[in-house]
CSV table of C-alpha atoms and ligand atoms in Angstrom, one decimal:
chain,number,residue,atom,x,y,z
A,1,MET,CA,17.7,-6.7,21.7
A,2,ALA,CA,18.6,-9.0,18.7
A,3,GLU,CA,16.3,-7.5,16.1
A,4,LEU,CA,14.9,-4.1,15.1
A,5,PRO,CA,11.2,-3.5,15.5
A,6,GLY,CA,9.2,-4.0,12.3
A,7,SER,CA,8.4,-0.4,11.6
A,8,ILE,CA,9.2,3.2,12.5
A,9,ARG,CA,5.9,3.3,14.4
A,10,GLU,CA,6.7,0.2,16.5
A,11,ALA,CA,10.3,1.4,17.2
A,12,GLY,CA,9.0,4.9,18.2
A,13,ASP,CA,6.4,3.4,20.6
A,14,LEU,CA,9.2,1.3,22.3
A,15,LEU,CA,11.5,4.3,22.6
A,16,ARG,CA,8.8,6.6,24.0
A,17,ALA,CA,7.6,3.9,26.4
A,18,ARG,CA,11.3,3.6,27.6
A,19,ARG,CA,11.3,-0.1,26.7
A,20,ALA,CA,14.3,0.5,24.4
A,21,THR,CA,16.8,3.2,23.9
A,22,ALA,CA,18.0,4.8,20.7
A,23,VAL,CA,21.5,3.6,21.6
A,24,GLU,CA,20.3,0.0,21.8
A,25,LEU,CA,18.5,0.3,18.4
A,26,ALA,CA,21.6,1.9,16.9
A,27,GLU,CA,23.8,-0.9,18.2
A,28,VAL,CA,21.6,-3.6,16.6
A,29,ALA,CA,21.6,-1.7,13.3
A,30,ILE,CA,25.4,-1.1,13.4
A,31,GLU,CA,26.0,-4.8,14.1
A,32,ARG,CA,23.6,-6.0,11.4
A,33,ALA,CA,25.0,-3.6,8.8
A,34,GLY,CA,28.6,-4.6,9.8
A,35,VAL,CA,27.9,-8.3,9.0
A,36,ASP,CA,25.5,-7.7,6.1
A,37,PRO,CA,26.0,-10.5,3.6
A,38,TYR,CA,24.4,-8.6,0.6
A,39,ASN,CA,27.0,-5.9,0.0
A,40,ALA,CA,24.3,-3.4,0.7
A,41,TRP,CA,26.6,-1.0,2.7
A,42,LEU,CA,29.6,1.0,1.5
A,43,LEU,CA,30.3,2.5,4.9
A,44,VAL,CA,29.0,2.2,8.4
A,45,SER,CA,29.5,5.5,10.3
A,46,ALA,CA,29.3,3.8,13.7
A,47,GLU,CA,30.8,6.6,15.9
A,48,GLN,CA,28.5,9.3,14.4
A,49,ALA,CA,25.5,7.0,14.7
A,50,ARG,CA,26.3,6.4,18.4
A,51,ALA,CA,26.6,10.1,19.1
A,52,GLN,CA,23.3,10.8,17.2
A,53,ALA,CA,21.6,8.0,19.2
A,54,ARG,CA,22.8,9.4,22.6
A,55,ALA,CA,21.5,12.8,21.6
A,56,ALA,CA,18.2,11.2,20.6
A,57,ASP,CA,17.9,9.5,23.9
A,58,GLU,CA,18.3,12.8,25.7
A,59,ARG,CA,15.6,14.3,23.5
A,60,ILE,CA,13.3,11.5,24.3
A,61,ALA,CA,14.0,11.7,28.0
A,62,SER,CA,13.0,15.4,27.9
A,63,GLY,CA,9.7,14.5,26.3
A,64,ASP,CA,10.4,14.9,22.6
A,65,ALA,CA,7.8,12.9,20.7
A,66,SER,CA,8.8,13.5,17.1
A,67,PRO,CA,8.2,10.2,15.2
A,68,LEU,CA,11.7,9.8,13.7
A,69,CYS,CA,13.6,10.6,16.9
A,70,GLY,CA,16.0,7.7,17.7
A,71,ILE,CA,15.1,5.7,14.5
A,72,PRO,CA,18.0,4.1,12.6
A,73,TRP,CA,18.2,4.7,8.9
A,74,ALA,CA,20.3,4.1,5.8
A,75,CYS,CA,21.5,6.7,3.4
A,76,LYS,CA,22.1,6.1,-0.3
A,77,ASP,CA,25.7,7.0,-1.1
A,78,ILE,CA,24.7,9.6,-3.7
A,79,ILE,CA,23.4,11.9,-0.9
A,80,GLY,CA,26.1,14.1,0.5
A,81,THR,CA,27.0,13.7,4.2
A,82,LYS,CA,29.3,16.2,5.9
A,83,GLY,CA,32.5,14.5,7.1
A,84,VAL,CA,31.4,11.1,5.8
A,85,GLU,CA,32.8,9.9,2.5
A,86,THR,CA,30.3,10.1,-0.4
A,87,THR,CA,31.2,8.1,-3.5
A,88,ALA,CA,28.0,8.0,-5.7
A,89,GLY,CA,29.1,4.4,-6.3
A,90,SER,CA,32.0,5.7,-8.5
A,91,LYS,CA,35.8,5.4,-8.4
A,92,ILE,CA,35.9,9.0,-9.6
A,93,LEU,CA,34.7,10.3,-6.2
A,94,ASP,CA,37.2,8.2,-4.4
A,95,GLY,CA,38.1,9.8,-1.1
A,96,TYR,CA,35.6,12.7,-1.5
A,97,VAL,CA,34.4,13.9,1.9
A,98,PRO,CA,31.7,16.6,1.5
A,99,PRO,CA,32.1,19.8,3.5
A,100,TYR,CA,28.3,20.0,4.0
A,101,SER,CA,25.3,17.7,4.3
A,102,ALA,CA,22.4,17.5,1.8
A,103,THR,CA,19.3,19.3,3.1
A,104,VAL,CA,17.5,15.9,3.4
A,105,VAL,CA,20.2,14.7,5.7
A,106,GLU,CA,20.0,17.9,7.8
A,107,ARG,CA,16.2,17.5,8.0
A,108,LEU,CA,16.4,13.9,9.2
A,109,GLU,CA,19.1,14.9,11.7
A,110,ALA,CA,16.9,17.7,13.0
A,111,ALA,CA,14.1,15.2,13.4
A,112,GLY,CA,16.4,13.1,15.6
A,113,ALA,CA,16.9,10.1,13.2
A,114,VAL,CA,20.1,8.2,13.5
A,115,MET,CA,22.1,7.6,10.3
A,116,ILE,CA,23.8,4.2,10.4
A,117,GLY,CA,25.9,4.6,7.2
A,118,LYS,CA,26.0,4.9,3.4
A,119,THR,CA,24.5,2.3,1.0
A,120,ASN,CA,25.6,0.8,-2.3
A,121,LEU,CA,24.1,1.9,-5.6
A,122,ASP,CA,24.6,1.8,-9.3
A,123,GLU,CA,27.4,4.3,-10.3
A,124,PHE,CA,25.8,7.8,-10.3
A,125,ALA,CA,22.4,6.1,-9.9
A,126,MET,CA,22.6,4.8,-13.5
A,127,GLY,CA,21.1,1.4,-13.5
A,128,SER,CA,18.3,-0.9,-12.6
A,129,SER,CA,20.2,-3.7,-10.9
A,130,ASN,CA,23.0,-2.4,-8.8
A,131,GLU,CA,25.5,-4.2,-11.0
A,132,ASN,CA,26.9,-0.9,-12.2
A,133,SER,CA,28.4,-0.1,-8.8
A,134,ALA,CA,32.1,0.3,-8.8
A,135,PHE,CA,32.0,-1.5,-5.5
A,136,GLY,CA,30.4,-4.7,-6.6
A,137,PRO,CA,26.7,-5.7,-7.0
A,138,VAL,CA,24.2,-5.9,-4.2
A,139,LYS,CA,22.5,-9.2,-3.7
A,140,ASN,CA,18.7,-9.8,-3.2
A,141,PRO,CA,18.0,-11.3,0.3
A,142,TRP,CA,15.1,-13.2,-1.3
A,143,ASP,CA,17.5,-15.1,-3.5
A,144,THR,CA,21.2,-14.1,-3.4
A,145,SER,CA,21.8,-15.1,-7.0
A,146,ARG,CA,19.5,-12.3,-8.1
A,147,VAL,CA,19.7,-8.5,-8.2
A,148,PRO,CA,17.7,-6.3,-5.7
A,149,GLY,CA,16.9,-3.8,-8.4
A,150,GLY,CA,18.5,-0.4,-8.7
A,151,SER,CA,19.8,2.1,-8.5
A,152,SER,CA,19.0,2.4,-4.8
A,153,GLY,CA,19.5,-1.3,-4.2
A,154,GLY,CA,21.6,-0.9,-1.1
A,155,SER,CA,18.9,1.1,0.8
A,156,ALA,CA,16.2,-1.2,-0.4
A,157,VAL,CA,18.0,-4.3,0.9
A,158,ALA,CA,19.0,-2.7,4.2
A,159,VAL,CA,15.3,-2.2,4.9
A,160,ALA,CA,14.2,-5.6,3.4
A,161,ALA,CA,16.8,-7.4,5.5
A,162,GLY,CA,15.8,-5.6,8.7
A,163,GLU,CA,19.1,-3.8,9.1
A,164,VAL,CA,17.5,-0.4,9.6
A,165,CYS,CA,13.9,0.9,9.9
A,166,PHE,CA,14.0,3.1,6.9
A,167,GLY,CA,16.3,4.3,4.1
A,168,LEU,CA,16.7,7.1,1.6
A,169,GLY,CA,17.1,6.6,-2.1
A,170,THR,CA,16.9,8.8,-5.2
A,171,ASP,CA,14.6,8.2,-8.1
A,172,THR,CA,15.3,9.6,-11.6
A,173,GLY,CA,13.5,6.9,-13.7
A,174,GLY,CA,12.4,4.4,-11.0
A,175,SER,CA,15.4,3.9,-8.8
A,176,ILE,CA,13.4,3.9,-5.5
A,177,ARG,CA,10.2,2.2,-6.7
A,178,GLN,CA,11.8,-0.6,-8.8
A,179,PRO,CA,14.2,-1.9,-6.1
A,180,ALA,CA,11.4,-1.6,-3.5
A,181,ALA,CA,9.3,-3.9,-5.7
A,182,LEU,CA,12.1,-6.4,-6.4
A,183,SER,CA,13.2,-6.4,-2.7
A,184,GLY,CA,9.7,-6.6,-1.2
A,185,VAL,CA,9.5,-3.3,0.6
A,186,ALA,CA,7.6,0.0,0.2
A,187,GLY,CA,9.4,2.8,-1.7
A,188,MET,CA,8.2,6.2,-2.8
A,189,LYS,CA,9.1,9.0,-5.2
A,190,PRO,CA,7.7,12.4,-4.3
A,191,THR,CA,6.3,15.0,-6.7
A,192,TYR,CA,9.2,16.9,-8.4
A,193,GLY,CA,9.8,19.9,-6.3
A,194,ARG,CA,8.6,18.4,-3.0
A,195,VAL,CA,12.1,17.5,-1.7
A,196,SER,CA,15.3,19.5,-1.9
A,197,ARG,CA,18.1,18.2,-4.1
A,198,TYR,CA,20.7,20.4,-2.5
A,199,GLY,CA,23.7,18.4,-1.6
A,200,VAL,CA,22.6,15.3,-3.7
A,201,VAL,CA,25.1,14.4,-6.4
A,202,ALA,CA,23.2,15.5,-9.6
A,203,PHE,CA,22.3,12.9,-12.2
A,204,ALA,CA,19.5,14.2,-14.4
A,205,SER,CA,18.3,17.4,-12.6
A,206,SER,CA,14.9,17.8,-14.1
A,207,LEU,CA,14.0,14.2,-13.1
A,208,ASP,CA,15.9,13.5,-9.8
A,209,GLN,CA,14.0,13.3,-6.5
A,210,VAL,CA,14.9,11.9,-3.1
A,211,GLY,CA,12.4,9.6,-1.3
A,212,PRO,CA,12.1,6.9,1.4
A,213,PHE,CA,12.1,3.2,1.6
A,214,GLY,CA,10.1,1.7,4.5
A,215,ARG,CA,8.1,-1.3,5.6
A,216,THR,CA,4.7,0.4,5.8
A,217,VAL,CA,2.9,3.2,4.0
A,218,GLU,CA,2.6,5.1,7.3
A,219,ASP,CA,6.4,4.9,7.7
A,220,ILE,CA,6.8,6.3,4.3
A,221,ALA,CA,4.4,9.2,5.1
A,222,LEU,CA,6.3,9.9,8.3
A,223,VAL,CA,9.6,10.2,6.6
A,224,CYS,CA,8.1,12.4,3.8
A,225,GLN,CA,6.7,14.6,6.6
A,226,ALA,CA,10.3,15.4,7.6
A,227,LEU,CA,11.7,15.7,4.1
A,228,PHE,CA,9.0,17.8,2.3
A,229,GLY,CA,9.2,21.5,2.1
A,230,VAL,CA,10.8,24.5,0.3
A,231,ASP,CA,14.6,24.9,0.6
A,232,PRO,CA,16.1,28.3,-0.4
A,233,ALA,CA,19.2,26.3,-1.6
A,234,ASP,CA,17.1,24.5,-4.2
A,235,ALA,CA,15.1,26.9,-6.5
A,236,THR,CA,13.1,23.9,-7.8
A,237,THR,CA,11.4,23.2,-4.5
A,238,MET,CA,7.8,24.4,-4.2
A,239,PRO,CA,6.7,26.7,-1.4
A,240,LEU,CA,3.5,25.0,-0.2
A,241,PRO,CA,1.7,25.2,3.1
A,242,SER,CA,2.7,22.3,5.3
A,243,GLU,CA,0.1,19.5,5.5
A,244,ASP,CA,-0.5,16.3,7.5
A,245,LEU,CA,0.5,13.6,5.1
A,246,CYS,CA,-1.0,10.9,7.4
A,247,ARG,CA,-4.4,12.5,7.4
A,248,ASP,CA,-6.0,10.1,5.0
A,249,LEU,CA,-4.3,6.8,5.9
A,250,GLU,CA,-7.4,5.4,7.6
A,251,ARG,CA,-10.0,6.7,5.2
A,252,GLY,CA,-10.2,3.8,2.8
A,253,VAL,CA,-10.9,3.8,-0.9
A,254,LYS,CA,-14.7,3.6,-0.9
A,255,GLY,CA,-16.0,6.0,-3.5
A,256,MET,CA,-12.6,6.7,-5.0
A,257,ARG,CA,-12.0,6.4,-8.8
A,258,LEU,CA,-8.9,4.4,-9.7
A,259,GLY,CA,-7.6,4.4,-13.2
A,260,VAL,CA,-6.1,1.2,-14.7
A,261,PRO,CA,-4.0,2.4,-17.7
A,262,ARG,CA,-4.2,-0.3,-20.4
A,263,GLU,CA,-0.7,0.5,-21.7
A,264,TYR,CA,0.7,-0.8,-18.4
A,265,PHE,CA,-0.6,-4.3,-19.0
A,266,VAL,CA,1.2,-5.2,-22.2
A,267,LYS,CA,3.3,-8.0,-23.8
A,268,GLY,CA,6.5,-8.5,-21.9
A,269,ILE,CA,4.9,-8.3,-18.4
A,270,GLU,CA,5.5,-11.6,-16.6
A,271,PRO,CA,2.2,-13.6,-16.0
A,272,GLY,CA,2.9,-13.9,-12.3
A,273,VAL,CA,3.4,-10.2,-11.9
A,274,GLU,CA,0.2,-9.4,-13.8
A,275,ARG,CA,-1.7,-11.9,-11.7
A,276,ALA,CA,-0.5,-10.4,-8.4
A,277,VAL,CA,-1.2,-6.8,-9.6
A,278,ARG,CA,-4.6,-7.6,-11.0
A,279,ALA,CA,-5.5,-9.4,-7.7
A,280,ALA,CA,-4.4,-6.2,-5.8
A,281,ILE,CA,-6.6,-4.0,-8.0
A,282,ARG,CA,-9.6,-6.3,-7.5
A,283,GLU,CA,-9.0,-6.0,-3.7
A,284,LEU,CA,-9.3,-2.2,-4.0
A,285,GLU,CA,-12.5,-2.6,-6.0
A,286,ARG,CA,-13.8,-5.0,-3.3
A,287,GLN,CA,-13.3,-2.2,-0.8
A,288,GLY,CA,-15.5,0.1,-2.8
A,289,ALA,CA,-13.3,1.9,-5.3
A,290,THR,CA,-14.6,2.3,-8.8
A,291,LEU,CA,-12.1,1.1,-11.5
A,292,LEU,CA,-11.8,3.0,-14.7
A,293,ASP,CA,-10.1,1.7,-17.9
A,294,VAL,CA,-8.0,4.6,-19.0
A,295,SER,CA,-5.4,5.2,-21.7
A,296,LEU,CA,-2.1,7.0,-21.7
A,297,PRO,CA,-1.3,6.5,-25.4
A,298,SER,CA,2.2,8.0,-25.4
A,299,THR,CA,3.5,5.6,-22.8
A,300,ASP,CA,5.4,3.8,-25.6
A,301,HIS,CA,7.5,6.9,-26.2
A,302,ALA,CA,8.4,7.5,-22.5
A,303,LEU,CA,11.5,5.3,-22.7
A,304,GLY,CA,12.7,7.1,-25.8
A,305,VAL,CA,12.2,10.5,-24.2
A,306,TYR,CA,13.9,9.4,-21.0
A,307,TYR,CA,17.0,8.1,-22.8
A,308,ILE,CA,17.4,11.5,-24.6
A,309,VAL,CA,16.7,13.9,-21.7
A,310,GLN,CA,18.4,11.9,-18.9
A,311,PRO,CA,21.7,11.3,-20.6
A,312,ALA,CA,21.7,14.9,-21.9
A,313,GLU,CA,21.4,16.2,-18.4
A,314,ALA,CA,23.9,13.6,-17.1
A,315,SER,CA,26.5,14.5,-19.6
A,316,ALA,CA,26.3,18.2,-18.5
A,317,ASN,CA,26.2,17.3,-14.8
A,318,LEU,CA,29.2,14.9,-14.9
A,319,ALA,CA,31.4,17.4,-16.7
A,320,ARG,CA,32.5,18.7,-13.3
A,321,TYR,CA,34.5,15.5,-12.4
A,322,ASP,CA,37.8,16.6,-13.9
A,323,GLY,CA,40.5,15.5,-11.5
A,324,VAL,CA,40.8,19.0,-10.1
A,325,ARG,CA,37.8,19.6,-8.0
A,326,TYR,CA,36.7,16.3,-6.5
A,327,GLY,CA,38.1,12.9,-5.6
A,328,LEU,CA,40.2,10.9,-8.0
A,329,ARG,CA,43.1,12.6,-9.9
A,330,VAL,CA,45.2,10.7,-12.5
A,331,GLU,CA,48.1,12.9,-13.7
A,332,GLY,CA,48.5,13.2,-17.5
A,333,PRO,CA,51.2,15.0,-19.5
A,334,ASP,CA,49.2,18.3,-19.4
A,335,LEU,CA,45.9,19.7,-18.1
A,336,VAL,CA,43.8,18.1,-20.8
A,337,GLY,CA,45.7,14.9,-20.4
A,338,THR,CA,44.9,14.9,-16.7
A,339,TYR,CA,41.2,15.4,-17.5
A,340,LYS,CA,41.3,12.5,-19.9
A,341,ALA,CA,43.3,10.2,-17.7
A,342,THR,CA,41.1,10.9,-14.7
A,343,ARG,CA,37.8,10.5,-16.5
A,344,GLY,CA,39.0,7.5,-18.4
A,345,ALA,CA,40.0,5.7,-15.2
A,346,GLY,CA,37.3,7.0,-12.9
A,347,PHE,CA,34.1,6.4,-14.8
A,348,GLY,CA,32.6,2.9,-15.4
A,349,PRO,CA,31.3,1.7,-18.8
A,350,GLU,CA,27.6,2.5,-18.2
A,351,VAL,CA,28.4,6.1,-17.1
A,352,LYS,CA,30.6,6.6,-20.2
A,353,ARG,CA,27.8,5.2,-22.4
A,354,ARG,CA,25.3,7.7,-21.0
A,355,MET,CA,27.7,10.7,-21.4
A,356,ILE,CA,28.4,9.7,-25.0
A,357,LEU,CA,24.6,9.3,-25.7
A,358,GLY,CA,23.9,12.7,-24.0
A,359,THR,CA,26.7,14.6,-25.7
A,360,TYR,CA,25.5,13.2,-29.0
A,361,ALA,CA,21.9,14.3,-28.4
A,362,LEU,CA,23.0,17.8,-27.5
A,363,SER,CA,25.5,18.3,-30.4
A,364,THR,CA,24.9,20.8,-33.2
A,365,GLY,CA,22.6,19.2,-35.8
A,366,TYR,CA,21.1,16.7,-33.5
A,367,TYR,CA,19.9,19.0,-30.7
A,368,ASP,CA,16.7,19.9,-32.6
A,369,ALA,CA,16.1,16.4,-33.9
A,370,TYR,CA,16.6,14.6,-30.6
A,371,TYR,CA,16.7,16.9,-27.5
A,372,VAL,CA,14.1,19.5,-28.6
A,373,LYS,CA,11.8,16.8,-29.9
A,374,ALA,CA,12.1,14.7,-26.7
A,375,GLN,CA,11.1,17.8,-24.7
A,376,LYS,CA,8.0,18.3,-26.9
A,377,VAL,CA,7.0,14.6,-26.4
A,378,ARG,CA,7.7,15.1,-22.7
A,379,THR,CA,5.0,17.8,-22.6
A,380,VAL,CA,2.5,15.5,-24.4
A,381,ILE,CA,3.1,12.7,-21.8
A,382,LYS,CA,2.6,15.2,-19.0
A,383,LYS,CA,-0.6,16.4,-20.6
A,384,GLU,CA,-2.0,12.9,-21.0
A,385,PHE,CA,-1.5,12.3,-17.3
A,386,ASP,CA,-3.1,15.6,-16.5
A,387,ASP,CA,-6.2,14.7,-18.6
A,388,VAL,CA,-6.5,11.3,-16.9
A,389,PHE,CA,-6.2,12.9,-13.4
A,390,ALA,CA,-9.2,15.0,-14.3
A,391,ARG,CA,-11.2,11.8,-14.2
A,392,VAL,CA,-9.5,9.6,-11.6
A,393,ASP,CA,-8.1,10.1,-8.1
A,394,ALA,CA,-5.1,7.8,-8.7
A,395,LEU,CA,-3.7,5.2,-11.1
A,396,VAL,CA,-2.8,1.6,-10.2
A,397,THR,CA,-0.2,-0.3,-12.2
A,398,PRO,CA,2.6,-2.8,-11.8
A,399,THR,CA,5.9,-1.2,-10.7
A,400,SER,CA,8.1,-3.4,-12.8
A,401,PRO,CA,7.3,-5.9,-15.6
A,402,THR,CA,9.4,-8.6,-14.0
A,403,VAL,CA,10.4,-9.9,-10.6
A,404,ALA,CA,14.1,-9.8,-9.5
A,405,PHE,CA,16.3,-11.2,-12.3
A,406,GLY,CA,19.6,-13.1,-12.1
A,407,ILE,CA,22.9,-11.3,-11.4
A,408,GLY,CA,24.5,-11.1,-14.9
A,409,ALA,CA,21.3,-11.9,-16.8
A,410,LYS,CA,21.0,-8.5,-18.5
A,411,THR,CA,24.4,-7.0,-18.1
A,412,ASN,CA,25.3,-7.5,-21.8
A,413,ASP,CA,22.0,-6.1,-23.1
A,414,PRO,CA,21.6,-2.5,-22.0
A,415,LEU,CA,18.2,-2.2,-23.8
A,416,ALA,CA,16.7,-5.1,-21.9
A,417,MET,CA,18.0,-3.4,-18.7
A,418,TYR,CA,16.4,-0.1,-19.7
A,419,LEU,CA,13.1,-1.8,-20.4
A,420,ASN,CA,12.8,-2.8,-16.8
A,421,ASP,CA,11.8,0.9,-16.1
A,422,VAL,CA,8.9,1.2,-18.6
A,423,PHE,CA,6.3,1.6,-15.8
A,424,THR,CA,8.2,3.9,-13.5
A,425,LEU,CA,10.0,6.4,-15.7
A,426,PRO,CA,6.8,8.0,-17.2
A,427,VAL,CA,6.1,9.2,-13.6
A,428,ASN,CA,9.5,11.0,-13.5
A,429,ILE,CA,8.9,12.5,-17.0
A,430,ALA,CA,5.7,14.0,-15.8
A,431,GLY,CA,7.0,15.0,-12.3
A,432,LEU,CA,4.3,13.0,-10.5
A,433,PRO,CA,4.4,11.1,-7.2
A,434,GLY,CA,4.5,7.3,-7.2
A,435,ILE,CA,4.7,4.6,-4.6
A,436,SER,CA,5.5,0.9,-4.8
A,437,ILE,CA,4.1,-1.5,-2.2
A,438,PRO,CA,4.4,-5.2,-1.9
A,439,CYS,CA,1.4,-7.1,-3.4
A,440,GLY,CA,2.4,-10.7,-3.3
A,441,VAL,CA,5.0,-13.1,-4.8
A,442,SER,CA,5.6,-14.7,-8.1
A,443,GLU,CA,7.9,-17.7,-8.1
A,444,GLY,CA,8.9,-17.0,-4.6
A,445,LEU,CA,9.9,-13.4,-5.4
A,446,PRO,CA,8.2,-10.1,-4.4
A,447,VAL,CA,5.9,-8.2,-6.7
A,448,GLY,CA,5.2,-4.5,-6.4
A,449,LEU,CA,1.9,-2.5,-6.9
A,450,GLN,CA,2.5,1.1,-8.1
A,451,VAL,CA,0.1,3.8,-7.1
A,452,ILE,CA,0.5,7.1,-9.0
A,453,ALA,CA,-1.3,10.4,-8.1
A,454,ALA,CA,-1.5,13.9,-9.5
A,455,SER,CA,1.2,16.4,-8.6
A,456,TYR,CA,1.2,17.2,-4.9
A,457,GLN,CA,-1.5,14.6,-4.1
A,458,GLU,CA,0.8,12.4,-2.0
A,459,ALA,CA,-1.9,12.1,0.7
A,460,THR,CA,-4.3,10.7,-1.8
A,461,MET,CA,-1.7,8.2,-3.0
A,462,PHE,CA,-1.0,7.1,0.6
A,463,ARG,CA,-4.7,6.7,1.2
A,464,VAL,CA,-5.0,4.1,-1.6
A,465,ALA,CA,-1.8,2.3,-0.7
A,466,ALA,CA,-2.7,2.2,3.0
A,467,ALA,CA,-6.2,0.8,2.2
A,468,TYR,CA,-4.6,-2.1,0.3
A,469,GLU,CA,-1.9,-2.7,2.9
A,470,ARG,CA,-4.5,-2.8,5.8
A,471,ALA,CA,-6.5,-5.5,4.1
A,472,THR,CA,-3.5,-7.7,3.2
A,473,GLU,CA,-0.4,-9.3,4.8
A,474,HIS,CA,2.1,-8.8,2.0
A,475,HIS,CA,4.0,-6.0,3.8
A,476,ARG,CA,4.8,-8.4,6.6
A,477,MET,CA,6.6,-10.8,4.2
A,478,ARG,CA,10.3,-11.3,5.1
A,479,PRO,CA,13.0,-12.7,2.9
A,480,PRO,CA,14.0,-16.2,3.7
A,481,ALA,CA,17.7,-15.3,3.9
A,482,ALA,CA,17.0,-12.5,6.4
A,483,ARG,CA,14.8,-14.8,8.4
A,484,ALA,CA,17.6,-17.4,8.6
A,485,ALA,CA,20.2,-14.8,9.6
B,501,LIG,N1,17.2,2.6,-14.2
B,501,LIG,C1,17.1,4.0,-14.7
B,501,LIG,C2,18.4,4.4,-15.3
B,501,LIG,O1,19.2,3.6,-15.4
B,501,LIG,C3,16.7,4.9,-13.5
B,501,LIG,C4,17.7,5.2,-12.6
B,501,LIG,C5,17.3,6.1,-11.5
B,501,LIG,O2,16.1,6.3,-11.3
B,501,LIG,N2,18.3,6.7,-10.9
B,501,LIG,O3,18.6,5.6,-15.6
């Protein structure tokens, strides 16, 4: 076997028909990851992958039909993995080997999935381009002079280039959906509280959520099925009855009401992106959905809220890296000197910028003016979404205002970089689920359609995305570089 099957579903069918073994799939993935030309991988855990694949083959031989059994996947390196180095893309965690795995990793292991290794990311998931990784940027397989998006760029590219069947990322302001859009795959952020954050390196705890990358909406739903559920180790997970997330995939959108928020089609969106997204929305209308022009008037303030709340939480979360408890230690003249030397050497410039911003927003005198006010506006943003969801079943928007931009194009302009997330971060602020799926190309580069649903309505969101996917071929697009490889 030279290539992995195109989806989890296809791979699973091959395995259960005994036309391939999990060990064979793992060997293909290990080899592809080992020669990956995009810098998508930080570590390939080949021996562990082989052992997991052998165990999966035994399970399949004894009749196990769980959909993820034997399927190779890629893990963003901000998710803790027992016995496998976890860096969060930072020098400060250099050499850190977690003594336990994140709940999401344990759940995938229990489902029989085979982890191939750890993927590159922006340091501590702070970024939209992967250029903030301490281990070099990831390249976009559609055009290697361009970024793949971020921060989960490594997992997005590993899926886009066919090196694994699915990947995990984390999404605090768009870090799954935006790289999915820019790399031409599907990527999804669950409702806040759906998925355990236990064992995931914390960035901004009220916004962070783990979610999958995949080739198809069904694959995304299958991974979510394994990830979702309450975890006693994470008090923010919701105890909800389990549900079949694939139940509405075939239902189509006839009779559904889809909102098109006018604030998501504004100046600054590239004409080619707008064209592809508008065409996608027309396709959903053609299938019988009713489109509603809706307004989310505070959308403009979402970026401001995000860049107060997120750095504030990050500055608190990152206080723990002190040269004593984890990874890197640079000796100073005394204890405080060691803290300073370690943090000065260990953190990159973007991480330092966020900690300074966050500490400032939380300091006496500014706390009320910035942090408290941002929390109030956050409540307004959430309420506007709630009001709209009383009238519509889902929202359809662009995922990102642009296609993949050039490596280096925005590195000296943090604000331009932050603006790339205008359409994704309101979803995190409101705690909602969102998915990005491929909906065409502009100038030869992929464009993403975002579908947003009300809290815990992932099945409805999948229903819309699957209806679009079924009628189009965009999810079958492959990057030219990966085709040539
Ligand atoms: N790009 C956004 C940021 O830099 C979002 C990152 C994320 O979702 N982890 O914060």
